[in-house]
Coordinates of C-alpha atoms in Angstrom, one line a residue:
Chain A
M1 CA -67.8 17.1 -87.4
K2 CA -64.8 15.7 -85.8
K3 CA -66.7 15.3 -82.6
T4 CA -69.4 13.4 -84.4
D5 CA -66.8 11.2 -86.1
D6 CA -65.1 10.4 -82.8
K7 CA -68.5 9.6 -81.3
Q8 CA -69.3 7.3 -84.2
L9 CA -65.9 5.6 -83.9
E10 CA -66.4 5.2 -80.2
D11 CA -69.8 3.6 -80.9
Y12 CA -68.2 1.2 -83.3
L13 CA -65.4 0.2 -80.9
Q14 CA -68.0 -0.5 -78.3
G15 CA -70.1 -2.5 -80.6
K16 CA -73.0 -0.1 -80.5
D17 CA -73.5 0.4 -84.3
G18 CA -74.2 -2.1 -87.0
V19 CA -70.9 -2.3 -88.7
S20 CA -69.5 -5.3 -86.9
P21 CA -72.7 -7.3 -87.2
A22 CA -72.8 -6.6 -90.8
Y23 CA -69.3 -7.7 -91.3
D24 CA -70.0 -11.0 -89.5
Q25 CA -72.7 -11.7 -92.0
L26 CA -70.3 -11.6 -94.9
G27 CA -69.5 -15.2 -94.1
Q28 CA -67.2 -17.4 -92.2
E29 CA -64.9 -18.6 -94.9
K30 CA -62.3 -21.1 -94.0
P31 CA -59.1 -22.4 -95.7
P32 CA -59.5 -25.6 -97.6
A33 CA -58.8 -28.8 -95.7
D34 CA -56.0 -29.9 -98.0
L35 CA -54.3 -26.5 -97.4
D36 CA -54.5 -27.2 -93.6
E37 CA -52.9 -30.6 -94.1
R38 CA -50.1 -29.3 -96.2
I39 CA -49.2 -26.7 -93.6
L40 CA -49.4 -29.0 -90.7
L41 CA -47.4 -31.6 -92.5
A42 CA -44.7 -29.0 -93.2
A43 CA -44.7 -28.0 -89.6
R44 CA -44.2 -31.7 -88.5
R45 CA -41.4 -32.2 -91.1
A46 CA -39.6 -29.1 -90.0
I47 CA -39.1 -30.3 -86.4
A48 CA -38.6 -34.0 -87.4
G49 CA -35.4 -33.0 -89.2
Q50 CA -34.0 -31.1 -86.3
K51 CA -32.2 -32.6 -83.3
P52 CA -34.4 -33.3 -80.4
A53 CA -34.5 -30.4 -78.1
K54 CA -32.7 -30.8 -74.9
K55 CA -35.2 -31.0 -72.2
A56 CA -34.6 -28.1 -70.0
I57 CA -33.4 -29.2 -66.7
P58 CA -35.1 -27.2 -64.1
Y59 CA -32.8 -25.1 -62.0
Q60 CA -34.1 -26.9 -59.0
A61 CA -32.5 -30.1 -60.2
Y62 CA -29.1 -28.3 -60.5
S63 CA -29.5 -26.9 -57.0
I64 CA -30.5 -30.2 -55.5
A65 CA -27.6 -31.9 -57.2
A66 CA -25.2 -29.3 -55.9
S67 CA -26.6 -29.7 -52.4
V68 CA -26.2 -33.4 -52.5
C69 CA -22.6 -33.1 -53.7
L70 CA -21.8 -30.7 -50.9
M71 CA -23.3 -32.9 -48.3
V72 CA -21.4 -36.0 -49.5
L73 CA -18.2 -33.9 -49.5
A74 CA -18.8 -32.7 -46.0
A75 CA -19.6 -36.1 -44.7
T76 CA -16.5 -37.6 -46.3
L77 CA -14.3 -34.9 -44.8
F78 CA -15.9 -35.4 -41.4
L79 CA -15.5 -39.1 -41.5
Q80 CA -11.8 -38.7 -42.4
N81 CA -11.2 -36.4 -39.6
E82 CA -13.1 -38.6 -37.3
E83 CA -10.9 -41.5 -38.1
E84 CA -7.7 -39.5 -37.5
L85 CA -8.9 -38.2 -34.2
T86 CA -10.4 -41.5 -33.1
G87 CA -7.1 -43.3 -33.6
A88 CA -5.0 -40.9 -31.6
D89 CA -7.7 -40.2 -29.1
I90 CA -8.1 -43.8 -28.2
Q91 CA -4.4 -44.0 -27.6
S92 CA -4.3 -41.0 -25.3
R93 CA -7.3 -42.1 -23.3
A94 CA -6.2 -45.6 -22.8
I95 CA -6.5 -46.5 -19.2
P96 CA -3.7 -48.6 -18.1
V97 CA -5.0 -51.7 -16.5
M98 CA -2.6 -53.8 -14.6
D99 CA -2.8 -57.4 -15.7
S100 CA -0.9 -60.3 -14.4
I101 CA 2.2 -59.7 -16.6
E102 CA 2.4 -56.0 -15.7
E103 CA 1.8 -56.8 -12.1
S104 CA 4.8 -59.1 -12.1
A105 CA 6.9 -56.5 -13.7
F106 CA 5.8 -54.1 -11.1
Q107 CA 6.7 -56.4 -8.4
L108 CA 10.1 -56.9 -9.8
E109 CA 10.7 -53.2 -10.0
A110 CA 9.5 -52.7 -6.5
D111 CA 11.8 -55.4 -5.2
F112 CA 14.7 -53.8 -7.0
I113 CA 14.2 -50.6 -5.3
Q114 CA 16.3 -50.2 -2.1
P115 CA 14.1 -50.4 0.9
A116 CA 13.8 -47.2 3.0
P117 CA 15.1 -47.2 6.5
A118 CA 12.7 -48.7 9.0
A119 CA 12.6 -45.5 11.0
A120 CA 11.6 -43.0 8.4
E121 CA 11.5 -39.7 10.3
T122 CA 9.2 -36.8 9.4
Q123 CA 11.0 -34.0 11.2
A124 CA 11.2 -30.8 9.2
A125 CA 14.9 -30.1 10.0
A126 CA 16.2 -33.7 9.9
P127 CA 17.1 -35.3 6.6
A128 CA 14.0 -37.2 5.6
P129 CA 14.0 -40.6 3.9
T130 CA 14.2 -40.4 0.2
A131 CA 11.1 -40.5 -1.9
A132 CA 12.4 -43.7 -3.5
Q133 CA 12.6 -45.5 -0.3
A134 CA 9.2 -44.4 0.9
Q135 CA 7.6 -45.2 -2.3
A136 CA 9.2 -48.6 -2.4
E137 CA 7.7 -49.5 0.9
A138 CA 4.3 -48.2 -0.1
L139 CA 4.3 -50.0 -3.3
Q140 CA 5.4 -53.3 -1.8
L141 CA 2.6 -53.1 0.6
E142 CA 0.2 -52.3 -2.0
S143 CA 1.3 -55.1 -4.3
Q144 CA 0.9 -57.6 -1.6
E145 CA -2.6 -56.6 -0.6
A146 CA -4.1 -56.2 -4.1
S147 CA -2.3 -58.4 -6.4
Q148 CA -5.3 -59.1 -8.5
R149 CA -7.0 -55.8 -8.1
V150 CA -7.5 -53.7 -11.2
V151 CA -5.6 -50.6 -10.7
T152 CA -7.3 -47.5 -12.1
E153 CA -5.6 -44.4 -13.1
D154 CA -6.8 -42.6 -10.0
D155 CA -5.5 -45.3 -7.7
L156 CA -2.0 -45.0 -9.2
A157 CA -2.1 -41.3 -8.8
A158 CA -3.2 -41.5 -5.2
Q159 CA -0.4 -43.9 -4.5
A160 CA 2.2 -41.5 -5.8
L161 CA 0.8 -38.5 -3.9
E162 CA 0.7 -40.4 -0.7
A163 CA 4.2 -41.5 -1.0
I164 CA 5.3 -37.9 -1.7
E165 CA 3.6 -36.6 1.4
N166 CA 5.0 -39.2 3.7
A167 CA 8.5 -38.9 2.3
N168 CA 8.8 -35.1 3.0
V169 CA 10.6 -34.5 -0.2
Q170 CA 13.2 -31.7 -0.2
G171 CA 12.4 -30.6 -3.7
A172 CA 15.7 -31.5 -5.2
A173 CA 16.2 -34.2 -7.7
A174 CA 16.2 -37.4 -5.8
T175 CA 18.9 -39.9 -6.2
G176 CA 18.5 -43.4 -6.6
L177 CA 16.3 -45.5 -8.7
Q178 CA 13.2 -44.4 -10.4
V179 CA 10.4 -44.5 -7.9
F180 CA 7.3 -45.0 -10.0
S181 CA 6.3 -47.6 -12.5
Q182 CA 5.3 -46.6 -16.0
E183 CA 1.6 -46.8 -15.1
Q184 CA 2.1 -44.5 -12.1
V185 CA 4.0 -41.9 -14.2
S186 CA 1.1 -42.0 -16.8
A187 CA -1.4 -41.6 -14.0
L188 CA 0.4 -38.7 -12.5
D189 CA 0.5 -37.0 -15.9
N190 CA -3.3 -37.4 -16.3
A191 CA -4.2 -36.7 -12.8
P192 CA -5.8 -33.4 -11.8
Q193 CA -3.4 -30.6 -11.1
T194 CA -2.7 -31.3 -7.5
A195 CA 0.7 -31.6 -5.9
Q196 CA 2.8 -33.8 -8.1
T197 CA 6.1 -33.3 -6.7
T198 CA 8.4 -35.9 -7.8
A199 CA 12.0 -35.9 -8.8
A200 CA 11.2 -36.5 -12.4
A201 CA 8.0 -34.3 -12.7
L202 CA 8.8 -31.1 -10.8
P203 CA 6.8 -28.2 -12.0
P204 CA 9.1 -25.4 -13.1
Y205 CA 7.7 -22.9 -10.7
R206 CA 8.8 -25.2 -7.8
A207 CA 12.4 -24.8 -8.8
S208 CA 12.8 -22.1 -6.2
A209 CA 10.9 -20.8 -3.3
E210 CA 10.5 -17.4 -4.9
S211 CA 9.0 -18.7 -8.1
W212 CA 6.8 -21.1 -6.1
L213 CA 5.5 -18.3 -4.0
A214 CA 4.8 -16.2 -7.0
E215 CA 2.8 -19.0 -8.5
I216 CA 0.9 -19.4 -5.3
Q217 CA 0.1 -15.7 -5.3
R218 CA -1.2 -16.1 -8.9
L219 CA -3.3 -19.0 -8.0
Q220 CA -4.9 -17.3 -5.1
A221 CA -6.6 -14.9 -7.4
I222 CA -8.0 -17.5 -9.9
E223 CA -7.8 -20.9 -8.3
P224 CA -8.0 -20.6 -4.5
A225 CA -8.3 -24.4 -4.0
Q226 CA -5.2 -25.1 -6.0
A227 CA -3.4 -22.3 -4.3
A228 CA -4.2 -23.9 -0.9
E229 CA -2.9 -27.2 -2.1
E230 CA 0.3 -25.5 -3.3
I231 CA 0.7 -23.8 0.0
R232 CA 0.4 -27.2 1.8
V233 CA 3.0 -28.8 -0.4
F234 CA 5.2 -25.7 -0.1
A235 CA 5.1 -26.0 3.6
L236 CA 6.3 -29.5 3.3
E237 CA 9.2 -28.3 1.2
Y238 CA 10.1 -25.3 3.3
P239 CA 8.8 -26.0 6.8
E240 CA 10.9 -23.2 8.3
M241 CA 9.4 -20.5 6.1
D242 CA 6.5 -18.3 7.1
I243 CA 4.4 -18.6 4.1
E244 CA 1.8 -16.0 5.0
A245 CA 4.5 -13.4 5.6
A246 CA 6.2 -14.2 2.4
L247 CA 3.0 -13.9 0.4
E248 CA 2.1 -10.7 2.1
A249 CA 5.5 -9.4 1.2
L250 CA 5.0 -10.3 -2.4
N251 CA 1.6 -8.6 -2.4
T252 CA 3.1 -5.4 -1.0
A253 CA 5.9 -5.5 -3.6
L254 CA 3.3 -5.9 -6.3
E255 CA 1.2 -3.0 -5.1
N256 CA 4.2 -0.7 -4.9
N257 CA 5.1 -1.6 -8.4
Chain B
M1 CA -44.7 -21.1 -80.2
L2 CA -41.8 -21.7 -77.8
A3 CA -43.0 -25.2 -77.3
Y4 CA -43.1 -25.8 -81.0
S5 CA -39.6 -24.4 -81.3
R6 CA -38.5 -27.0 -78.8
G7 CA -40.0 -29.7 -81.0
D8 CA -43.6 -30.0 -79.9
A9 CA -45.6 -30.4 -83.1
S10 CA -48.9 -30.4 -81.3
A11 CA -48.2 -26.9 -80.0
F12 CA -48.0 -25.7 -83.6
E13 CA -51.3 -27.4 -84.5
T14 CA -52.9 -25.7 -81.5
L15 CA -51.7 -22.3 -82.7
Y16 CA -52.7 -23.0 -86.3
R17 CA -56.3 -24.1 -85.5
K18 CA -56.8 -21.0 -83.4
H19 CA -55.7 -18.4 -86.0
K20 CA -56.2 -20.1 -89.4
D21 CA -59.8 -19.0 -90.2
A22 CA -59.3 -15.3 -89.2
L23 CA -56.0 -15.1 -91.0
Y24 CA -57.5 -16.7 -94.1
R25 CA -60.4 -14.2 -94.2
F26 CA -57.9 -11.4 -93.6
F27 CA -56.3 -12.2 -96.9
L28 CA -59.5 -13.1 -98.7
R29 CA -61.2 -9.8 -97.9
Q30 CA -58.2 -7.8 -99.1
C31 CA -57.1 -9.7 -102.1
G32 CA -60.5 -10.5 -103.6
N33 CA -59.1 -13.7 -105.0
Q34 CA -59.2 -17.0 -103.3
A35 CA -56.1 -18.5 -105.0
L36 CA -54.1 -15.5 -104.2
A37 CA -55.4 -15.4 -100.6
E38 CA -54.5 -19.1 -100.2
E39 CA -51.0 -18.4 -101.5
L40 CA -50.4 -15.6 -99.2
Y41 CA -52.0 -17.5 -96.3
Q42 CA -49.7 -20.5 -96.8
E43 CA -46.7 -18.3 -97.1
V44 CA -47.4 -16.7 -93.7
W45 CA -47.4 -20.1 -92.0
M46 CA -44.3 -21.2 -93.8
R47 CA -42.6 -18.2 -92.5
V48 CA -43.9 -19.0 -89.0
I49 CA -42.5 -22.5 -89.3
K50 CA -39.2 -21.2 -90.5
A51 CA -38.9 -18.6 -87.7
R52 CA -39.4 -21.2 -84.9
E53 CA -35.6 -21.4 -84.3
T54 CA -35.2 -17.7 -83.7
Y55 CA -38.6 -16.9 -82.2
T56 CA -38.5 -15.0 -79.0
H57 CA -41.5 -14.0 -77.0
Q58 CA -41.2 -10.2 -77.4
A59 CA -44.8 -9.6 -78.4
K60 CA -48.2 -11.3 -78.4
F61 CA -48.2 -14.1 -81.0
T62 CA -51.2 -12.6 -82.8
T63 CA -49.4 -9.3 -83.2
W64 CA -46.4 -11.1 -84.5
L65 CA -48.4 -13.3 -86.9
Y66 CA -50.3 -10.4 -88.5
H67 CA -47.1 -8.4 -88.8
I68 CA -45.8 -11.1 -91.1
A69 CA -49.2 -11.0 -93.0
H70 CA -48.9 -7.2 -93.2
N71 CA -45.4 -7.4 -94.7
L72 CA -46.6 -10.0 -97.3
L73 CA -49.5 -7.8 -98.3
I74 CA -47.2 -4.8 -98.8
D75 CA -45.0 -6.9 -101.0
F76 CA -48.0 -8.0 -102.9
F77 CA -49.4 -4.6 -103.5
R78 CA -46.1 -3.2 -104.6
K79 CA -46.1 -5.5 -107.5
P80 CA -47.2 -4.1 -110.9
L81 CA -51.0 -3.9 -111.3
E82 CA -51.1 -6.4 -114.2
Q83 CA -49.9 -9.1 -111.8
N84 CA -52.7 -8.5 -109.4
D85 CA -55.4 -10.1 -111.4
E86 CA -58.3 -9.5 -109.2
D87 CA -61.3 -11.6 -109.8
T88 CA -64.3 -9.4 -109.3
D89 CA -66.8 -12.0 -109.8
A90 CA -67.7 -12.3 -106.2
E91 CA -67.0 -8.7 -105.4
S92 CA -68.7 -6.9 -108.1
I93 CA -71.0 -4.1 -107.1
P94 CA -74.6 -4.9 -107.6
A95 CA -75.6 -2.7 -110.5
N96 CA -79.2 -2.4 -109.6
A97 CA -78.6 -1.5 -106.0
S98 CA -75.9 1.1 -106.7
N99 CA -77.6 2.8 -109.6
D100 CA -81.2 3.0 -108.2
P101 CA -81.3 5.0 -105.1
D102 CA -85.1 4.6 -104.9
V103 CA -84.8 0.8 -104.4
I104 CA -85.2 -0.3 -100.8
L105 CA -82.2 -2.4 -100.2
S106 CA -82.9 -5.8 -98.9
A107 CA -80.9 -7.2 -96.1
Q108 CA -79.0 -9.4 -98.5
E109 CA -78.3 -6.5 -100.8
K110 CA -77.1 -4.5 -97.9
I111 CA -74.6 -7.1 -97.1
E112 CA -73.4 -7.2 -100.6
R113 CA -73.1 -3.5 -100.7
F114 CA -71.1 -3.7 -97.5
R115 CA -68.9 -6.3 -99.0
V116 CA -68.2 -4.3 -102.1
Q117 CA -67.6 -1.2 -100.0
L118 CA -65.1 -3.0 -97.9
K119 CA -63.3 -4.2 -101.0
N120 CA -63.2 -0.7 -102.4
L121 CA -61.7 0.8 -99.3
P122 CA -58.1 2.0 -99.6
R123 CA -55.8 -0.8 -98.7
E124 CA -54.6 0.9 -95.5
Q125 CA -58.1 1.5 -94.3
S126 CA -59.4 -2.0 -95.1
E127 CA -56.3 -3.5 -93.4
V128 CA -56.9 -1.6 -90.2
F129 CA -60.5 -2.5 -90.2
L130 CA -59.8 -6.2 -90.8
L131 CA -57.1 -6.3 -88.1
K132 CA -59.8 -5.0 -85.8
E133 CA -62.5 -7.4 -86.9
E134 CA -60.6 -10.6 -87.7
A135 CA -57.5 -10.5 -85.5
G136 CA -59.2 -8.7 -82.6
L137 CA -56.3 -6.4 -82.1
S138 CA -56.6 -3.1 -80.2
L139 CA -55.7 0.2 -81.8
E140 CA -52.3 0.1 -80.0
E141 CA -51.6 -3.4 -81.3
I142 CA -52.7 -2.5 -84.8
A143 CA -50.2 0.4 -84.6
Q144 CA -47.5 -2.0 -83.6
T145 CA -48.4 -4.5 -86.3
T146 CA -48.4 -2.0 -89.1
G147 CA -45.6 0.2 -87.8
E148 CA -47.9 3.2 -87.9
S149 CA -48.7 5.7 -85.1
F150 CA -51.7 5.4 -82.9
E151 CA -53.4 8.5 -84.4
T152 CA -52.8 7.3 -87.9
V153 CA -54.4 4.0 -87.1
K154 CA -57.3 5.7 -85.4
S155 CA -57.9 8.0 -88.3
R156 CA -57.8 5.2 -90.9
L157 CA -60.3 3.2 -88.9
R158 CA -62.6 6.1 -88.5
Y159 CA -62.8 6.6 -92.3
A160 CA -63.3 3.0 -92.9
V161 CA -66.1 2.6 -90.4
N162 CA -67.9 5.7 -91.7
K163 CA -67.8 4.5 -95.2
L164 CA -69.0 1.1 -94.3
R165 CA -71.8 2.5 -92.2
L166 CA -73.0 4.6 -95.1
S167 CA -73.1 1.5 -97.2
L168 CA -75.6 0.1 -94.8
E169 CA -77.9 3.0 -94.8
S170 CA -80.9 2.4 -96.9
D171 CA -82.0 4.9 -99.4
D172 CA -85.6 5.5 -99.4

């Protein structure tokens, strides 16, 4: 019985019996039209009295707005930093160009410097002419030959180095007047790390032969070219010293330690 | 419904026109009285309109709509019998057909017999049958609408269908 009932129910659910068609024939009654209107009117009045619903803002709009704000903030910070750096950067990278006024000042300074003895000797043991004197001669010659030439930073540095080499500076603080002009001092500061031995700009490690040799030993491992340059200048400073032997002695001492 | 809750009146009208006829017949078949059916029918929609602010899409709208209708019917049938003045004018059992088993029932008479039998079904059985026929709900959805178990719903439907089928069998 139960199985028959389940079968009959299954037939009904699948539309295989006549119950559903019979029900459909009962009629398709509909609510009256005025009842429809009353209900729809009530529905319209219900929402007319409420506050307009806030249109949901898509989450995408929020994310886009946030991205735009971040971009504006980042750009603003970047531009602010750029202005700060640009101002100082321009100052530091300014290339001193000798104009007519500066050239005149340079000439006056050169004239003020005591001229070096005519016979400037380059013997290693003999007292060499001071750097100031040699530099003064070089600068005077240069100023006469290139009075209207634009002096670049590299030119100034080259002038100073050449004067040092020819003067055979002892390494001690030179007496006398300042050798270089302001432009030459700036050029030396910005020049590559070559021998910049001047009285006013002596690297600390050149204060003594021992520290200088130690620096040369250090540079030999990492900067051979610079080490060679230091050796050359060292030789000018200490012509009586056997540099190779001294460096070998330093290496031996380092190995033993 | 969510669109209507956000202020879209046309969304409500769409819902209304989709469900109005079936819901109306759901009440008409069970109440047997057009005025009463209209009253209950209108009350359902008023409750739908009122519930727009708190409506959340937790179930199918049809299930939710007929759950409201179910609750109204329960409240109606709990009232004393004298208040339920059923008009049997349209639902009276054809005397000739029911008392003369030798009469071959015409198609129209079969339908009338079917109609009466439907009206005479116990309320729970007729409700389940009408939720199936008018609302198009599955047995599981009917169980959810009425708050009954699946087996209870299935049993009630089985009884209802059997009785209705018997009303269609002609007696020779």
